[in-house]
Amino acid sequence: MKKAVLAALVAAASFQAVGSEYVSDGWYIGLDVIDTELSAKNWTEGAVSSNSVSDVSSTSLAAAVGYDFNLVEYLYLGVELEYAYYGSFDVVLDGSIQYPVQKLEFTALNLNLKPKYYIADTAVYLGGIFGIGFVNGNNDSMNSGTYGSSASGDSVIMGAELGYNFTKELSVNLGYRTTTAKFDNVDFDMKTIFAGLDYKF
């Protein structure tokens, strides 16, 4: 029994030692696979107003470049510039008779702050996401009088993630975030699950 306890303590100590070696500040690039669910309200299409869009989703990609600052022990702050392609959504407008189906596509340029807290000197961290962005939306609906039109507006991003550093250079993350934006008199809400890789250099 004593040997088993001793072995467990040695393993835990080794895990902590390795974890601390894999945490550092510096520049990084990241790539995420994102799955986004879109909802919208206050949509006006022709003579029909107060339409809504909900529960349509798309899987796509986001890429970022950033820098991790070591603030205090265990606590880092990532500052990153991100390009996100939220995807293409085929949506049906509630109550619309003239143009019931719309094909919407969203891209964004975001500035994110990502605080990361490493747990007990390990390579595992809990993080937050707080950002602002510039979102562009395109309507490519062939059956719509708005074919080829686009609009843009500001957005706010909030979320959380769990990550693990395999080495000083390579880490993985899994998380959830929301993006809210308003433009062209429409309120958009995008709920995103993401998983990705970061490479530090």
Short mmCIF file of C-alpha atoms in Angstrom, two decimals:
data_model
loop_
_atom_site.label_atom_id
_atom_site.label_comp_id
_atom_site.label_asym_id
_atom_site.label_seq_id
_atom_site.Cartn_x
_atom_site.Cartn_y
_atom_site.Cartn_z
CA MET A 1 0.00 0.00 0.00
CA LYS A 2 2.82 2.39 0.91
CA LYS A 3 4.55 1.60 -2.39
CA ALA A 4 1.37 2.41 -4.32
CA VAL A 5 0.95 5.73 -2.52
CA LEU A 6 4.62 6.59 -3.10
CA ALA A 7 4.29 5.74 -6.80
CA ALA A 8 1.22 7.96 -7.11
CA LEU A 9 3.03 10.88 -5.44
CA VAL A 10 6.03 10.47 -7.73
CA ALA A 11 3.75 10.41 -10.80
CA ALA A 12 1.93 13.55 -9.65
CA ALA A 13 5.19 15.36 -9.00
CA SER A 14 6.49 14.34 -12.42
CA PHE A 15 3.29 15.59 -14.07
CA GLN A 16 3.65 18.97 -12.38
CA ALA A 17 7.32 19.27 -13.30
CA VAL A 18 6.68 18.45 -16.95
CA GLY A 19 3.66 20.75 -17.04
CA SER A 20 5.62 23.77 -15.81
CA GLU A 21 8.28 23.23 -18.48
CA TYR A 22 5.65 23.44 -21.22
CA VAL A 23 4.26 26.85 -20.25
CA SER A 24 5.82 30.03 -21.65
CA ASP A 25 5.06 33.43 -23.10
CA GLY A 26 5.66 34.32 -26.74
CA TRP A 27 4.11 34.60 -30.20
CA TYR A 28 1.72 31.94 -31.48
CA ILE A 29 -0.46 31.08 -34.43
CA GLY A 30 -3.71 29.15 -34.09
CA LEU A 31 -6.20 27.28 -36.25
CA ASP A 32 -9.68 26.30 -35.02
CA VAL A 33 -12.47 24.19 -36.44
CA ILE A 34 -15.68 26.01 -35.50
CA ASP A 35 -19.31 24.93 -35.56
CA THR A 36 -21.68 27.90 -35.38
CA GLU A 37 -25.42 28.08 -34.77
CA LEU A 38 -27.05 31.25 -36.10
CA SER A 39 -30.15 33.07 -34.90
CA ALA A 40 -31.48 36.49 -35.85
CA LYS A 41 -34.41 38.76 -35.14
CA ASN A 42 -35.92 42.02 -36.32
CA TRP A 43 -35.44 40.94 -39.92
CA THR A 44 -37.43 42.87 -42.53
CA GLU A 45 -37.95 41.30 -45.97
CA GLY A 46 -40.14 43.24 -48.41
CA ALA A 47 -43.52 44.04 -46.87
CA VAL A 48 -43.13 41.38 -44.17
CA SER A 49 -41.50 42.52 -40.91
CA SER A 50 -40.53 41.00 -37.56
CA ASN A 51 -39.23 37.81 -39.15
CA SER A 52 -36.84 35.57 -37.26
CA VAL A 53 -34.15 33.01 -38.01
CA SER A 54 -33.10 30.31 -35.56
CA ASP A 55 -31.23 27.04 -35.23
CA VAL A 56 -29.30 26.92 -38.52
CA SER A 57 -25.65 25.86 -38.29
CA SER A 58 -22.45 25.70 -40.30
CA THR A 59 -18.98 24.18 -39.75
CA SER A 60 -15.94 26.18 -40.86
CA LEU A 61 -12.55 27.56 -39.77
CA ALA A 62 -10.89 30.41 -37.87
CA ALA A 63 -7.20 31.43 -37.81
CA ALA A 64 -5.35 33.73 -35.40
CA VAL A 65 -1.97 35.21 -34.59
CA GLY A 66 -1.25 36.42 -31.06
CA TYR A 67 1.10 36.82 -28.12
CA ASP A 68 0.91 35.27 -24.63
CA PHE A 69 2.05 37.57 -21.80
CA ASN A 70 3.02 36.10 -18.41
CA LEU A 71 1.25 38.37 -15.89
CA VAL A 72 1.91 36.47 -12.64
CA GLU A 73 2.63 32.87 -11.72
CA TYR A 74 0.16 30.52 -13.45
CA LEU A 75 -1.65 33.44 -15.15
CA TYR A 76 -1.12 34.43 -18.79
CA LEU A 77 -2.91 36.85 -21.10
CA GLY A 78 -3.18 36.17 -24.80
CA VAL A 79 -3.81 39.08 -27.16
CA GLU A 80 -4.72 37.93 -30.66
CA LEU A 81 -5.99 39.07 -34.03
CA GLU A 82 -8.36 36.51 -35.52
CA TYR A 83 -9.99 35.95 -38.90
CA ALA A 84 -13.14 33.83 -38.64
CA TYR A 85 -15.21 32.38 -41.45
CA TYR A 86 -18.43 31.54 -39.63
CA GLY A 87 -19.78 29.72 -42.66
CA SER A 88 -22.70 29.73 -45.06
CA PHE A 89 -26.26 29.41 -43.73
CA ASP A 90 -29.43 28.53 -45.65
CA VAL A 91 -32.17 30.16 -43.61
CA VAL A 92 -35.95 30.33 -43.86
CA LEU A 93 -37.57 33.60 -42.80
CA ASP A 94 -40.68 33.08 -40.71
CA GLY A 95 -43.70 34.65 -42.39
CA SER A 96 -41.91 35.69 -45.58
CA ILE A 97 -43.94 34.95 -48.72
CA GLN A 98 -41.85 36.66 -51.38
CA TYR A 99 -38.35 35.42 -50.51
CA PRO A 100 -38.67 32.62 -47.92
CA VAL A 101 -35.12 31.23 -48.33
CA GLN A 102 -31.94 33.25 -47.85
CA LYS A 103 -28.32 32.14 -48.25
CA LEU A 104 -26.20 34.07 -45.75
CA GLU A 105 -22.40 34.01 -45.34
CA PHE A 106 -20.45 35.60 -42.48
CA THR A 107 -16.78 36.51 -42.01
CA ALA A 108 -15.18 38.54 -39.21
CA LEU A 109 -11.95 40.18 -38.09
CA ASN A 110 -11.70 40.03 -34.29
CA LEU A 111 -9.41 41.38 -31.59
CA ASN A 112 -9.51 38.97 -28.64
CA LEU A 113 -8.18 38.99 -25.06
CA LYS A 114 -7.69 35.46 -23.72
CA PRO A 115 -6.68 35.13 -20.04
CA LYS A 116 -5.35 31.65 -19.21
CA TYR A 117 -4.91 30.17 -15.75
CA TYR A 118 -2.70 27.07 -15.50
CA ILE A 119 -3.88 24.65 -12.83
CA ALA A 120 -1.39 23.88 -10.04
CA ASP A 121 1.74 24.24 -12.16
CA THR A 122 0.49 21.76 -14.77
CA ALA A 123 0.11 22.09 -18.53
CA VAL A 124 -3.70 22.29 -18.23
CA TYR A 125 -5.36 25.70 -18.34
CA LEU A 126 -8.78 27.28 -18.01
CA GLY A 127 -9.31 30.36 -20.14
CA GLY A 128 -11.73 33.11 -21.01
CA ILE A 129 -12.39 34.93 -24.28
CA PHE A 130 -13.37 38.60 -24.51
CA GLY A 131 -13.29 40.36 -27.85
CA ILE A 132 -14.63 42.90 -30.28
CA GLY A 133 -14.92 42.37 -33.99
CA PHE A 134 -15.97 43.62 -37.38
CA VAL A 135 -18.45 41.24 -39.04
CA ASN A 136 -19.34 41.18 -42.73
CA GLY A 137 -22.49 39.42 -43.96
CA ASN A 138 -23.29 38.52 -47.56
CA ASN A 139 -26.64 37.53 -49.03
CA ASP A 140 -26.07 35.34 -52.09
CA SER A 141 -29.67 34.21 -52.56
CA MET A 142 -30.50 33.65 -56.22
CA ASN A 143 -34.23 33.82 -55.42
CA SER A 144 -33.94 37.15 -53.66
CA GLY A 145 -33.99 40.75 -54.77
CA THR A 146 -30.95 41.19 -52.48
CA TYR A 147 -28.71 38.82 -54.48
CA GLY A 148 -25.07 39.74 -54.00
CA SER A 149 -25.75 42.35 -51.32
CA SER A 150 -23.63 42.73 -48.19
CA ALA A 151 -23.69 44.55 -44.87
CA SER A 152 -21.27 44.90 -41.96
CA GLY A 153 -21.20 45.89 -38.32
CA ASP A 154 -19.45 45.63 -34.97
CA SER A 155 -19.66 42.56 -32.74
CA VAL A 156 -18.94 41.50 -29.15
CA ILE A 157 -17.42 38.10 -28.30
CA MET A 158 -17.50 36.22 -24.99
CA GLY A 159 -16.56 32.63 -24.19
CA ALA A 160 -14.47 30.09 -22.32
CA GLU A 161 -12.00 27.34 -23.22
CA LEU A 162 -10.05 24.43 -21.78
CA GLY A 163 -6.54 23.79 -23.06
CA TYR A 164 -3.50 21.56 -22.70
CA ASN A 165 0.16 22.16 -23.67
CA PHE A 166 1.78 19.03 -25.12
CA THR A 167 5.09 20.90 -25.50
CA LYS A 168 6.26 24.51 -25.21
CA GLU A 169 5.37 24.90 -28.86
CA LEU A 170 2.15 22.88 -29.30
CA SER A 171 -1.15 23.14 -27.44
CA VAL A 172 -4.77 22.12 -28.02
CA ASN A 173 -7.99 23.78 -26.91
CA LEU A 174 -11.72 23.16 -26.76
CA GLY A 175 -14.29 25.82 -26.01
CA TYR A 176 -17.53 27.71 -26.52
CA ARG A 177 -18.20 31.34 -27.37
CA THR A 178 -20.97 33.67 -28.41
CA THR A 179 -20.84 36.50 -30.95
CA THR A 180 -23.51 39.19 -31.00
CA ALA A 181 -23.74 41.71 -33.82
CA LYS A 182 -26.23 44.20 -35.18
CA PHE A 183 -26.17 45.56 -38.71
CA ASP A 184 -28.59 46.32 -41.49
CA ASN A 185 -31.29 46.58 -38.75
CA VAL A 186 -30.90 42.90 -37.87
CA ASP A 187 -29.73 41.44 -34.54
CA PHE A 188 -27.51 38.38 -35.08
CA ASP A 189 -26.50 35.87 -32.42
CA MET A 190 -23.85 33.23 -33.23
CA LYS A 191 -23.14 30.42 -30.76
CA THR A 192 -19.89 28.62 -31.58
CA ILE A 193 -18.25 25.41 -30.37
CA PHE A 194 -14.58 25.22 -31.36
CA ALA A 195 -11.55 22.93 -31.17
CA GLY A 196 -8.09 23.90 -32.29
CA LEU A 197 -4.30 23.83 -32.27
CA ASP A 198 -1.88 26.61 -31.31
CA TYR A 199 1.78 26.66 -32.29
CA LYS A 200 4.13 28.92 -30.30
CA PHE A 201 7.42 30.14 -31.80
#
